[in-house]
PDB file of C-alpha atoms in Angstrom:
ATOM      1  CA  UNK G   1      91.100 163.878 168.053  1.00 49.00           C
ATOM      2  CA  UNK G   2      91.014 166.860 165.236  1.00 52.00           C
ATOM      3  CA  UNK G   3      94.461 165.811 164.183  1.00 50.00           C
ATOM      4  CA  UNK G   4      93.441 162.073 163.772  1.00 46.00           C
ATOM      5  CA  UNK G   5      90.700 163.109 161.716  1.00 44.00           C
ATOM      6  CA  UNK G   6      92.700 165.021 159.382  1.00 47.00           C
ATOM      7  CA  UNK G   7      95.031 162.201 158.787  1.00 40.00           C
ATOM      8  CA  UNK G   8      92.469 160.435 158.194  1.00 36.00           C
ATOM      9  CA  UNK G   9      90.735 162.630 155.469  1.00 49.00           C
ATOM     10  CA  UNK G  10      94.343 162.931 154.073  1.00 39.00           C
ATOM     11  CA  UNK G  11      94.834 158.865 153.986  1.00 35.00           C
ATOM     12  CA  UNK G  12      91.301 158.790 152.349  1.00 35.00           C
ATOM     13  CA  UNK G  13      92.381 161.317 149.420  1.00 39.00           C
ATOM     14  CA  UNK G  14      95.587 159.867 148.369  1.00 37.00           C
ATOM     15  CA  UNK G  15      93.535 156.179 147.983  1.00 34.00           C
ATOM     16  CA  UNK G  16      91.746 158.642 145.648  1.00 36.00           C
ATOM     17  CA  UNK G  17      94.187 159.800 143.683  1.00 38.00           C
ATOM     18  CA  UNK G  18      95.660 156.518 143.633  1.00 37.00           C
ATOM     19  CA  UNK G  19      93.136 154.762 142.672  1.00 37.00           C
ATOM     20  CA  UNK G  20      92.076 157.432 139.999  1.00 39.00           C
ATOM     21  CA  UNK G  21      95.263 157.252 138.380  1.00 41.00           C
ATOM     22  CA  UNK G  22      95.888 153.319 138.309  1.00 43.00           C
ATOM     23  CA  UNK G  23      96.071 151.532 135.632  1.00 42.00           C
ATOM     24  CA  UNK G  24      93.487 148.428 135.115  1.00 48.00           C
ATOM     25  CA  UNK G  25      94.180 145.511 136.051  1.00 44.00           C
ATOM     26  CA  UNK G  26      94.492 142.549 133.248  1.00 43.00           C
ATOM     27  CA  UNK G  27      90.751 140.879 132.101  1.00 54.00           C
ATOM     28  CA  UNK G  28      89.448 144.573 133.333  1.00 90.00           C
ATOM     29  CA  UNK G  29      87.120 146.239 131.024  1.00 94.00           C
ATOM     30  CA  UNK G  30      88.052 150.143 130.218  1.00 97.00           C
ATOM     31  CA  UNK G  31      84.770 152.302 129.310  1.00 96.00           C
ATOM     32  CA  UNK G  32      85.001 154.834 125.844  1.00 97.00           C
ATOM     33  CA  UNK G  33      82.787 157.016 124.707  1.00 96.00           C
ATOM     34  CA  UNK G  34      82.931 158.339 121.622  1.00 95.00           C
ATOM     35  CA  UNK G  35      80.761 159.088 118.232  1.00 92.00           C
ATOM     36  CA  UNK G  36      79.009 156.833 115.603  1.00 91.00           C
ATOM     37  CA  UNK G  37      80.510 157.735 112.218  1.00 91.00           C
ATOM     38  CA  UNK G  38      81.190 155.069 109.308  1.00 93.00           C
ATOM     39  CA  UNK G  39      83.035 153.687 108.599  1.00 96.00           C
ATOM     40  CA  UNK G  40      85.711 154.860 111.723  1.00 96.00           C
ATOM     41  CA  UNK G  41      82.355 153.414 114.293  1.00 97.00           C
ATOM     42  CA  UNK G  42      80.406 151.289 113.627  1.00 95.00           C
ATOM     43  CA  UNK G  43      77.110 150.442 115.888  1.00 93.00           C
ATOM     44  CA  UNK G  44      77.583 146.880 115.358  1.00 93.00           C
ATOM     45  CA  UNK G  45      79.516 144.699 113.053  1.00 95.00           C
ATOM     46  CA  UNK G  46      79.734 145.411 109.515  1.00 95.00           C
ATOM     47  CA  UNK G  47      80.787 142.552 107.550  1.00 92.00           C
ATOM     48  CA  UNK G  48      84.026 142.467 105.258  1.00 90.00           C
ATOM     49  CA  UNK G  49      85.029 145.521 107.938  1.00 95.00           C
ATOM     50  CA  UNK G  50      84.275 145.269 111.964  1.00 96.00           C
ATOM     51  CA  UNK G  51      83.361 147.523 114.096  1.00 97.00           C
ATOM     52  CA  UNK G  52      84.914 150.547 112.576  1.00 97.00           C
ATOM     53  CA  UNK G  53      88.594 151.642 111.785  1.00 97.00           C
ATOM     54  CA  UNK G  54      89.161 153.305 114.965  1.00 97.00           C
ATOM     55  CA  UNK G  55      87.157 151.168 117.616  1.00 97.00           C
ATOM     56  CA  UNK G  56      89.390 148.372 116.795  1.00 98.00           C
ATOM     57  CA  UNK G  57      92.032 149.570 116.559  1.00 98.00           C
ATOM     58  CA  UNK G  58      91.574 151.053 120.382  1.00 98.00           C
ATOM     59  CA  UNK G  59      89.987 147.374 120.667  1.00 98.00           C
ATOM     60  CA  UNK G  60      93.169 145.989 119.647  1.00 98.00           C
ATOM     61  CA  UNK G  61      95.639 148.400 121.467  1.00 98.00           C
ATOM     62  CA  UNK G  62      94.079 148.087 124.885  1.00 98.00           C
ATOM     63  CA  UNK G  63      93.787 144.088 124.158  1.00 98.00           C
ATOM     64  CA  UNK G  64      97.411 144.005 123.712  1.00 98.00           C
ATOM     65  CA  UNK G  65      97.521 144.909 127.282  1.00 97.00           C
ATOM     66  CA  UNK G  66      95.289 142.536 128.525  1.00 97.00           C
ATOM     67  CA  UNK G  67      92.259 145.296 128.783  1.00 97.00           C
ATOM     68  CA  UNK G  68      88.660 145.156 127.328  1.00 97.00           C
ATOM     69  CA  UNK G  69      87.249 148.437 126.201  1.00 97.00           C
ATOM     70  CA  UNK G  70      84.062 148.659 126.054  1.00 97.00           C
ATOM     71  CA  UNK G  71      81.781 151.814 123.910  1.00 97.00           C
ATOM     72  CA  UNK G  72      79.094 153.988 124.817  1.00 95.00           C
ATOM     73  CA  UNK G  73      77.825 156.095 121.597  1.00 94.00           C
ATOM     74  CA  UNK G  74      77.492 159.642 122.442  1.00 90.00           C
ATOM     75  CA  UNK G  75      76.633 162.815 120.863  1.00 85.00           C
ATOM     76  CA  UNK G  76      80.058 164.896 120.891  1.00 81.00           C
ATOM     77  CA  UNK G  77      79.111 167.022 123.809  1.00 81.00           C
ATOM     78  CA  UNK G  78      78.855 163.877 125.923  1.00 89.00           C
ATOM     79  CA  UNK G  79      81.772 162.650 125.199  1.00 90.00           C
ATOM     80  CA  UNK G  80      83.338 165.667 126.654  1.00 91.00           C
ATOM     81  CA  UNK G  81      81.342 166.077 130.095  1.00 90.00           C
ATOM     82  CA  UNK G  82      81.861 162.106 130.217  1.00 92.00           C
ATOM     83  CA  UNK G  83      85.885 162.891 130.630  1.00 92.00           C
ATOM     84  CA  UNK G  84      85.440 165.969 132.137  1.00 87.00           C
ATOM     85  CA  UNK G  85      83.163 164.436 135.029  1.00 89.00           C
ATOM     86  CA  UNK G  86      85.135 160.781 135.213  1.00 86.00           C
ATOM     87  CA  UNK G  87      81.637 158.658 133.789  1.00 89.00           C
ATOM     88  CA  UNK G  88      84.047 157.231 131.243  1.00 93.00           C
ATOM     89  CA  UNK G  89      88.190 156.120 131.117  1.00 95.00           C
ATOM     90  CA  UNK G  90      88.771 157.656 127.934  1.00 96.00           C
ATOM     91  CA  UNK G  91      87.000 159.348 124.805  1.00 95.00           C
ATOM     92  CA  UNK G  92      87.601 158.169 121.314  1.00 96.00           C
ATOM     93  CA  UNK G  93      87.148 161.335 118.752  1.00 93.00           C
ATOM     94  CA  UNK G  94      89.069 164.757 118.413  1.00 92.00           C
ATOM     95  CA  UNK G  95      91.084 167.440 120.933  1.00 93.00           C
ATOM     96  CA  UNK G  96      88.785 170.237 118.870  1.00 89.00           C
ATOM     97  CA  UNK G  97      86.047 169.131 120.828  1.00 89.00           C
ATOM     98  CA  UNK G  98      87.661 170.275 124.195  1.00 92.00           C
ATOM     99  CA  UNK G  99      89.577 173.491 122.945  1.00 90.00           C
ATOM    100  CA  UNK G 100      86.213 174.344 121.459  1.00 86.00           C
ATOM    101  CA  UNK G 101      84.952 174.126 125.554  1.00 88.00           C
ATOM    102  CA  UNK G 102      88.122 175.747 126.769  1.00 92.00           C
ATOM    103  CA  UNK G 103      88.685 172.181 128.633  1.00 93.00           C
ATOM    104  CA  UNK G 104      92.044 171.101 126.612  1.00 92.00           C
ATOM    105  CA  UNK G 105      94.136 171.594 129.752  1.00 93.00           C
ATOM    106  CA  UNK G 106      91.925 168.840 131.613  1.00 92.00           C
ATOM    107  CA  UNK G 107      92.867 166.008 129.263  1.00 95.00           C
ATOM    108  CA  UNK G 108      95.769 164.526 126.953  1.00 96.00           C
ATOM    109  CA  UNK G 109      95.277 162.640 124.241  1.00 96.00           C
ATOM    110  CA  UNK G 110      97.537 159.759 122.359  1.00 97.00           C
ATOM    111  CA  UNK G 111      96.991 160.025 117.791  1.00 97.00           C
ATOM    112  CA  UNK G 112      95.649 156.969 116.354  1.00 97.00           C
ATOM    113  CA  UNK G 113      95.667 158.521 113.160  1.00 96.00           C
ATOM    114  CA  UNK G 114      95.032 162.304 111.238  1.00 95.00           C
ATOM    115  CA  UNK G 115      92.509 162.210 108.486  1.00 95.00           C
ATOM    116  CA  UNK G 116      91.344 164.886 105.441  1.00 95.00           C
ATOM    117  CA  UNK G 117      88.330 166.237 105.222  1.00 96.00           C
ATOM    118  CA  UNK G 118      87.875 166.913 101.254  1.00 97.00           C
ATOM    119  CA  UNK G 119      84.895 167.798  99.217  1.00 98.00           C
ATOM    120  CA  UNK G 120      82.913 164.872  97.486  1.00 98.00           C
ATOM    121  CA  UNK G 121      81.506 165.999  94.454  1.00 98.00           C
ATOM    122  CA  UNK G 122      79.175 164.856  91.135  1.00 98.00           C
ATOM    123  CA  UNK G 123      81.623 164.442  88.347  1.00 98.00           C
ATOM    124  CA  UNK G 124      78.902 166.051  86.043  1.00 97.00           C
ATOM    125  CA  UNK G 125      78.701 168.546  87.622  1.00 97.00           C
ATOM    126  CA  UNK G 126      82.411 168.976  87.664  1.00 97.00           C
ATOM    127  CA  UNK G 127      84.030 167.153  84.724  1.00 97.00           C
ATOM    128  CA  UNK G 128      87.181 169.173  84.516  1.00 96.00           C
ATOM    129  CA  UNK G 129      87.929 168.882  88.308  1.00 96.00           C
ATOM    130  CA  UNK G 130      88.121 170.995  90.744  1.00 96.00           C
ATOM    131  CA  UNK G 131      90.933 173.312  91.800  1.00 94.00           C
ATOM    132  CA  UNK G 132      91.303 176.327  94.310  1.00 95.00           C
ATOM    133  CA  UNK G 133      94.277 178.093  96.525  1.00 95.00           C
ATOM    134  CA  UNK G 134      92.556 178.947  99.145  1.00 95.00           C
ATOM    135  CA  UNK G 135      88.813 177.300 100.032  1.00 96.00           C
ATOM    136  CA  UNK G 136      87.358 180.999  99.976  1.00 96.00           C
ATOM    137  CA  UNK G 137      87.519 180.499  96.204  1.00 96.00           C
ATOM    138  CA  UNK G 138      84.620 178.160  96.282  1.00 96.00           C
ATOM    139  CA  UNK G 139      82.644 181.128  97.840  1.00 95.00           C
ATOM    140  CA  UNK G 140      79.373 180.609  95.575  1.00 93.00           C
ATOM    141  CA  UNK G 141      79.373 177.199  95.745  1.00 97.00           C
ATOM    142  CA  UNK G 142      77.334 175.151  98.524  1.00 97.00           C
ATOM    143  CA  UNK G 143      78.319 172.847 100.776  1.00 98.00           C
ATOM    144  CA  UNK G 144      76.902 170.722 103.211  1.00 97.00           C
ATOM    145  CA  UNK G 145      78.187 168.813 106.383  1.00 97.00           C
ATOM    146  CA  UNK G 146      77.476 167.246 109.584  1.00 92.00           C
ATOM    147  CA  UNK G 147      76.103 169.772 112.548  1.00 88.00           C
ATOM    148  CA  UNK G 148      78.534 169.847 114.895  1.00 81.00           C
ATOM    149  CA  UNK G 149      81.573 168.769 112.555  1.00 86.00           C
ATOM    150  CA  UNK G 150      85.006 169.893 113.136  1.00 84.00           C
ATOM    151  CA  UNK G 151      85.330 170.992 109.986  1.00 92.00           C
ATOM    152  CA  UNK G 152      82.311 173.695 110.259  1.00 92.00           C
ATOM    153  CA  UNK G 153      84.717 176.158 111.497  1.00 90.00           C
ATOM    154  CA  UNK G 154      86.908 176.135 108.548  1.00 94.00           C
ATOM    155  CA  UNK G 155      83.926 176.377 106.635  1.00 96.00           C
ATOM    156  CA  UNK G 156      82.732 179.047 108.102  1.00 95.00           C
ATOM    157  CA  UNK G 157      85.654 181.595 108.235  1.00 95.00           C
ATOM    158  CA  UNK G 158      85.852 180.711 104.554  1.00 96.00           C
ATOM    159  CA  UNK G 159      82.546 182.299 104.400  1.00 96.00           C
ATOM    160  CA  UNK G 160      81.006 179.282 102.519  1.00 96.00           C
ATOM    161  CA  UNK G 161      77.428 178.359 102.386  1.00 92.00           C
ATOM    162  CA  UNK G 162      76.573 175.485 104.519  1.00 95.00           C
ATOM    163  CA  UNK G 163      73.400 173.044 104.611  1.00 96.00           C
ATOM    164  CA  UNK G 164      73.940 171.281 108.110  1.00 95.00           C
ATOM    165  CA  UNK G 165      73.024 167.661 108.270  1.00 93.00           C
ATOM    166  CA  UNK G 166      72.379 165.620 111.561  1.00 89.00           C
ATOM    167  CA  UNK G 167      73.920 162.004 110.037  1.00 89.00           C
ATOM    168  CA  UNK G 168      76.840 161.663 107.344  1.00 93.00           C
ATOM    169  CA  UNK G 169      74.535 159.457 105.277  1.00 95.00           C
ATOM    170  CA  UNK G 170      71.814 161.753 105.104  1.00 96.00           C
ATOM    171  CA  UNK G 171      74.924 164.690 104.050  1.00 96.00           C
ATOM    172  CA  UNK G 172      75.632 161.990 101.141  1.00 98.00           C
ATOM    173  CA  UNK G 173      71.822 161.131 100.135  1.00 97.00           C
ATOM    174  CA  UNK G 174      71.423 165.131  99.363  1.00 97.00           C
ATOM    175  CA  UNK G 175      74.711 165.243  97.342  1.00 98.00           C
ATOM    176  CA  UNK G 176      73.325 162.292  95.291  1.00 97.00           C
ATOM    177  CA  UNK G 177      69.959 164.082  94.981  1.00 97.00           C
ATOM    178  CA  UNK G 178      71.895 167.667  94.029  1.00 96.00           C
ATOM    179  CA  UNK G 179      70.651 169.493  97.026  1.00 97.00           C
ATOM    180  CA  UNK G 180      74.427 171.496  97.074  1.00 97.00           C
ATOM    181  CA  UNK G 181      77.621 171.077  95.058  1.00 98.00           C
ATOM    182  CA  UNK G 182      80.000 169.364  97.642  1.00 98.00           C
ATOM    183  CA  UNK G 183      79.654 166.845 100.579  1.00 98.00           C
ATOM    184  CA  UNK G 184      82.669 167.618 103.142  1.00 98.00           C
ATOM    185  CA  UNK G 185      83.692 164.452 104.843  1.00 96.00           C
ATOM    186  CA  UNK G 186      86.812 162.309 106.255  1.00 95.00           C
ATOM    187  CA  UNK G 187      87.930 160.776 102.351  1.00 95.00           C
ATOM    188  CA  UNK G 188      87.921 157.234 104.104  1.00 95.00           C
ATOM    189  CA  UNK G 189      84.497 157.924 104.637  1.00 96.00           C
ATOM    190  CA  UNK G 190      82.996 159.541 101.823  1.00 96.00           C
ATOM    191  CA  UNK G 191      85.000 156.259  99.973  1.00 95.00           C
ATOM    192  CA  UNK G 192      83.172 154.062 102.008  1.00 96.00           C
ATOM    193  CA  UNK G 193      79.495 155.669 101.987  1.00 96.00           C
ATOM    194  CA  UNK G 194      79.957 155.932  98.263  1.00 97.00           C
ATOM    195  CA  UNK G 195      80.547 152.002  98.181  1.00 95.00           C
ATOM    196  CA  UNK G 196      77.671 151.461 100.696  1.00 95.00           C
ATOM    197  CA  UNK G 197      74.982 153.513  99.368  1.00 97.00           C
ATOM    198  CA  UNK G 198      75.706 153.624  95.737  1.00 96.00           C
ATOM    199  CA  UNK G 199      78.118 150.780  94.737  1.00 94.00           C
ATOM    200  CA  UNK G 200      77.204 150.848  90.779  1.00 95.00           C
ATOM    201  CA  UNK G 201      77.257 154.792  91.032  1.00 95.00           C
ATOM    202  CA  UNK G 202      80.689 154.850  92.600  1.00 95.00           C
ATOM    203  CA  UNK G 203      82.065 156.009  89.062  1.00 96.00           C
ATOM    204  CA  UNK G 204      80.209 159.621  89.294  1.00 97.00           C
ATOM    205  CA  UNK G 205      81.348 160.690  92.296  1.00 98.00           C
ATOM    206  CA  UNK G 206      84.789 162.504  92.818  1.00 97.00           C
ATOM    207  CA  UNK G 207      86.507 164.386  95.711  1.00 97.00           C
ATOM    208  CA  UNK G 208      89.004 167.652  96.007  1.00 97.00           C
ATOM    209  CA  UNK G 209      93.077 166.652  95.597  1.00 93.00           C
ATOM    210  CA  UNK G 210      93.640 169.769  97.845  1.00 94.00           C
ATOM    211  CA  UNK G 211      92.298 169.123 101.203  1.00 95.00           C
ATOM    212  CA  UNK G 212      89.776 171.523 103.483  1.00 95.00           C
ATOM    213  CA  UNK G 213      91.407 170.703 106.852  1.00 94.00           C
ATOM    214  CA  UNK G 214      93.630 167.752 108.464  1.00 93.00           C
ATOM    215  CA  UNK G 215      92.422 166.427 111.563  1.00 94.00           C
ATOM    216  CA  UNK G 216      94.176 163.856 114.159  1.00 95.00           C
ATOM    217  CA  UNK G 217      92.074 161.650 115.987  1.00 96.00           C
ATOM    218  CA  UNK G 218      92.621 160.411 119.307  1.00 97.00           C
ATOM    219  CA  UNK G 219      92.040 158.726 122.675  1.00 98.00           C
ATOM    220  CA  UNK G 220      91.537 161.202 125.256  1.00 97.00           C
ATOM    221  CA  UNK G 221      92.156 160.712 128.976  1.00 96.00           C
ATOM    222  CA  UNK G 222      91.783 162.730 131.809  1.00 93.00           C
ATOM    223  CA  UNK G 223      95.191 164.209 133.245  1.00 91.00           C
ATOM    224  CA  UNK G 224      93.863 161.795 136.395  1.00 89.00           C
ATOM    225  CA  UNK G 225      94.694 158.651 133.888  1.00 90.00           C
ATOM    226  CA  UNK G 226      97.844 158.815 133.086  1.00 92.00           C
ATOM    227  CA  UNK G 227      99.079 154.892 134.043  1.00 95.00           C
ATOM    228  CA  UNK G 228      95.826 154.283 131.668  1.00 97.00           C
ATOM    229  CA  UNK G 229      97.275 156.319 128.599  1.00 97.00           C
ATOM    230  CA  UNK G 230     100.735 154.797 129.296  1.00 97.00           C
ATOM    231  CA  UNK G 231      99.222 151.560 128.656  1.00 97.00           C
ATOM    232  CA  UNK G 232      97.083 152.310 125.966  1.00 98.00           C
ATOM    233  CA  UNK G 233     100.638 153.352 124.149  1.00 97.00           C
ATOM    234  CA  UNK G 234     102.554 150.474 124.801  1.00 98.00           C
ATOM    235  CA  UNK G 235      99.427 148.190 123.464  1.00 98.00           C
ATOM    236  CA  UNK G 236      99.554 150.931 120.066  1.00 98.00           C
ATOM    237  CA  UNK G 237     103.332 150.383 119.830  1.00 98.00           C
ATOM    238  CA  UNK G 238     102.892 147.427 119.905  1.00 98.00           C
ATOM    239  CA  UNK G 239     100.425 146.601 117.494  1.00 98.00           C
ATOM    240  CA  UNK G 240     101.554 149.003 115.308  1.00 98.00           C
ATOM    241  CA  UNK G 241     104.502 146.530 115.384  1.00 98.00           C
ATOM    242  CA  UNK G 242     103.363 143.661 114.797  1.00 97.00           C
ATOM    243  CA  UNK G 243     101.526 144.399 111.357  1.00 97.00           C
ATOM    244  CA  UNK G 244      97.581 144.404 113.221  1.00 98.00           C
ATOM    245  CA  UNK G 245      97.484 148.289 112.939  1.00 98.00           C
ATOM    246  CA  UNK G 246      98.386 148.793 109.173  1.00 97.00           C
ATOM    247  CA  UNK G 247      95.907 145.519 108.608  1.00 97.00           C
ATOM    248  CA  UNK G 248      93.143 147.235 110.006  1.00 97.00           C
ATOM    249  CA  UNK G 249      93.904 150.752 108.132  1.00 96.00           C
ATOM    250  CA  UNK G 250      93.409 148.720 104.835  1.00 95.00           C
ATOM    251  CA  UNK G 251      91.025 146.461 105.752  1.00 95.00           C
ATOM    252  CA  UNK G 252      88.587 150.103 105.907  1.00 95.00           C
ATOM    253  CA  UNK G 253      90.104 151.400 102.494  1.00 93.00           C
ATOM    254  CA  UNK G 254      87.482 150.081 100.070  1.00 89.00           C
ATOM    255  CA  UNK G 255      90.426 150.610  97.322  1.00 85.00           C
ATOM    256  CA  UNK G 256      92.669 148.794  99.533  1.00 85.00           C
ATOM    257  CA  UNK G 257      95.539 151.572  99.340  1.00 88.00           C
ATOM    258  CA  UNK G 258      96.382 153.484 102.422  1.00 92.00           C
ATOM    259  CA  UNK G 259      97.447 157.034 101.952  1.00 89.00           C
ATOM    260  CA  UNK G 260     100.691 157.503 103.946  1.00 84.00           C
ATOM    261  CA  UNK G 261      99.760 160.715 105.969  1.00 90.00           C
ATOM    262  CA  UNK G 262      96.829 158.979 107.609  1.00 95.00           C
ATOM    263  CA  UNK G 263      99.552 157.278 109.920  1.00 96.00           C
ATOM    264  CA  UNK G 264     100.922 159.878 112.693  1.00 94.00           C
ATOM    265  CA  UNK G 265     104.677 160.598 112.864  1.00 91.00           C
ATOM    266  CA  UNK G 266     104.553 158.980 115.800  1.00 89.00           C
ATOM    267  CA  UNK G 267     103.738 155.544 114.450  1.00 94.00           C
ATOM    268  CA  UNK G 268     104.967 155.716 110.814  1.00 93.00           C
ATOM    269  CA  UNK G 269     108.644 154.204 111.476  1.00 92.00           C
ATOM    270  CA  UNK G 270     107.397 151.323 113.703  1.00 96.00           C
ATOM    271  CA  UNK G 271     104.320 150.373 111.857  1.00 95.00           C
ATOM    272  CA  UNK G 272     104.978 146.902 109.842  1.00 94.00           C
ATOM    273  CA  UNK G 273     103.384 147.078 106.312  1.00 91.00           C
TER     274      UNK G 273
END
């Protein structure tokens, strides 16, 4: 009787597993977390954009494979216990976020795209540019970011003084009002706020050539997930081939030109311009 009830609590684990690891079925709906930040997600619709650079194109990629995805808005943090614990399929946002946890061996993650963070400045205040080597020699200068940003490491071991915002937009309202000499941000979306919030202004604002960090951003899975991650890529490949990917890259580039190292290596010799 012991040895029948072991099967059976053997039996019961594999359907576990396999049902952990399989891959939706088509018309199901696949759950992402991630984090609201313009213009790469939205909350809702924006017109003349969408939903945001990278929720569709994850819209698009898991569409391709006859999935829905479907977003929850989290702070960062919950987008890591939500993979962590299984609550979602997949996050949509950065690996730093689990290396920072020590979790990075619990996941793997497929690059949409890598992105520079850069320093948006007043061209007054400014007008001849602004060079440096090595970001400690803006020490003196202030800077000001999101709380919680990727970025604030860099910052940090550069020994550079910080002003910590909790939205982007508010980061970009205080560089407007002169509260510190740089906002850091993504350039797509310093670009884009700049255009949102002060479209006639647009002219006065610059941003460093030299980049303060490169990041890639990703869809996360749990190791569990792999048949789900396999999927996601072939729906990535494939609009990446078929022209949908690049179209949504510009459609978010208020100047309408794409920088080439936003694409991964991955991507850059199938994608169709």
């Amino acid at each position: 009787m012991e040895i029948k009830k072991k099967i059976v609590r053997i039996v019961i684990a594999l359907v576990s597993v396999v049902y952990l690891c399989a891959p939706a079925s088509a018309g199901d709906s696949v759950y992402v977390a991630t984090v609201l930040y313009p213009p790469l997600v939205f909350e809702d619709v924006v017109p003349q954009f969408g939903n945001g650079m990278l929720r569709d194109i994850v819209t698009e990629a898991f569409a391709a494979e006859g999935l829905d995805a479907e977003y929850d808005l989290l702070p960062m943090s919950r987008n890591v216990w939500s993979i962590v614990k299984r609550v979602r399929d997949c996050c949509l946002g950065s690996m730093e976020w689990f290396k920072r946890n020590g979790l990075e061996d619990k996941v793997e993650s497929v690059d949409i795209i890598q992105l520079n963070f850069v320093g948006f400045y007043k061209v007054r205040r400014f007008p001849d540019g602004v060079t440096f080597n090595r970001l400690a020699d803006l020490n003196g200068y202030s800077f000001g970011n999101v709380r919680g940003s990727s970025s604030q490491r860099t910052l940090d071991e550069a020994g550079l003084k910080t002003d910590l915002a909790s939205d982007i937009r508010i980061n970009f309202l205080k560089l407007n009002a002169g509260r510190f000499d740089f906002a850091v941000a993504f350039r797509v979306t310093g670009e884009y706020l700049i255009w949102e919030l002060f479209l006639e202004k647009a002219p006065e604002f610059s941003f460093t050539s030299k980049s303060i960090q490169q990041m890639k951003l990703s869809v996360i899975f749990q190791k569990r997930n792999r048949r789900l991650k396999q999927r996601f890529m072939k729906g990535l490949a494939k609009i990446a081939r078929n022209g949908i990917y690049y179209s949504i890259l510009k459609r978010y580039h208020v100047n309408g030109i794409v920088p080439e190292d936003i694409i991964p290596e991955d991507l850059r010799n199938i994608v169709k311009r």
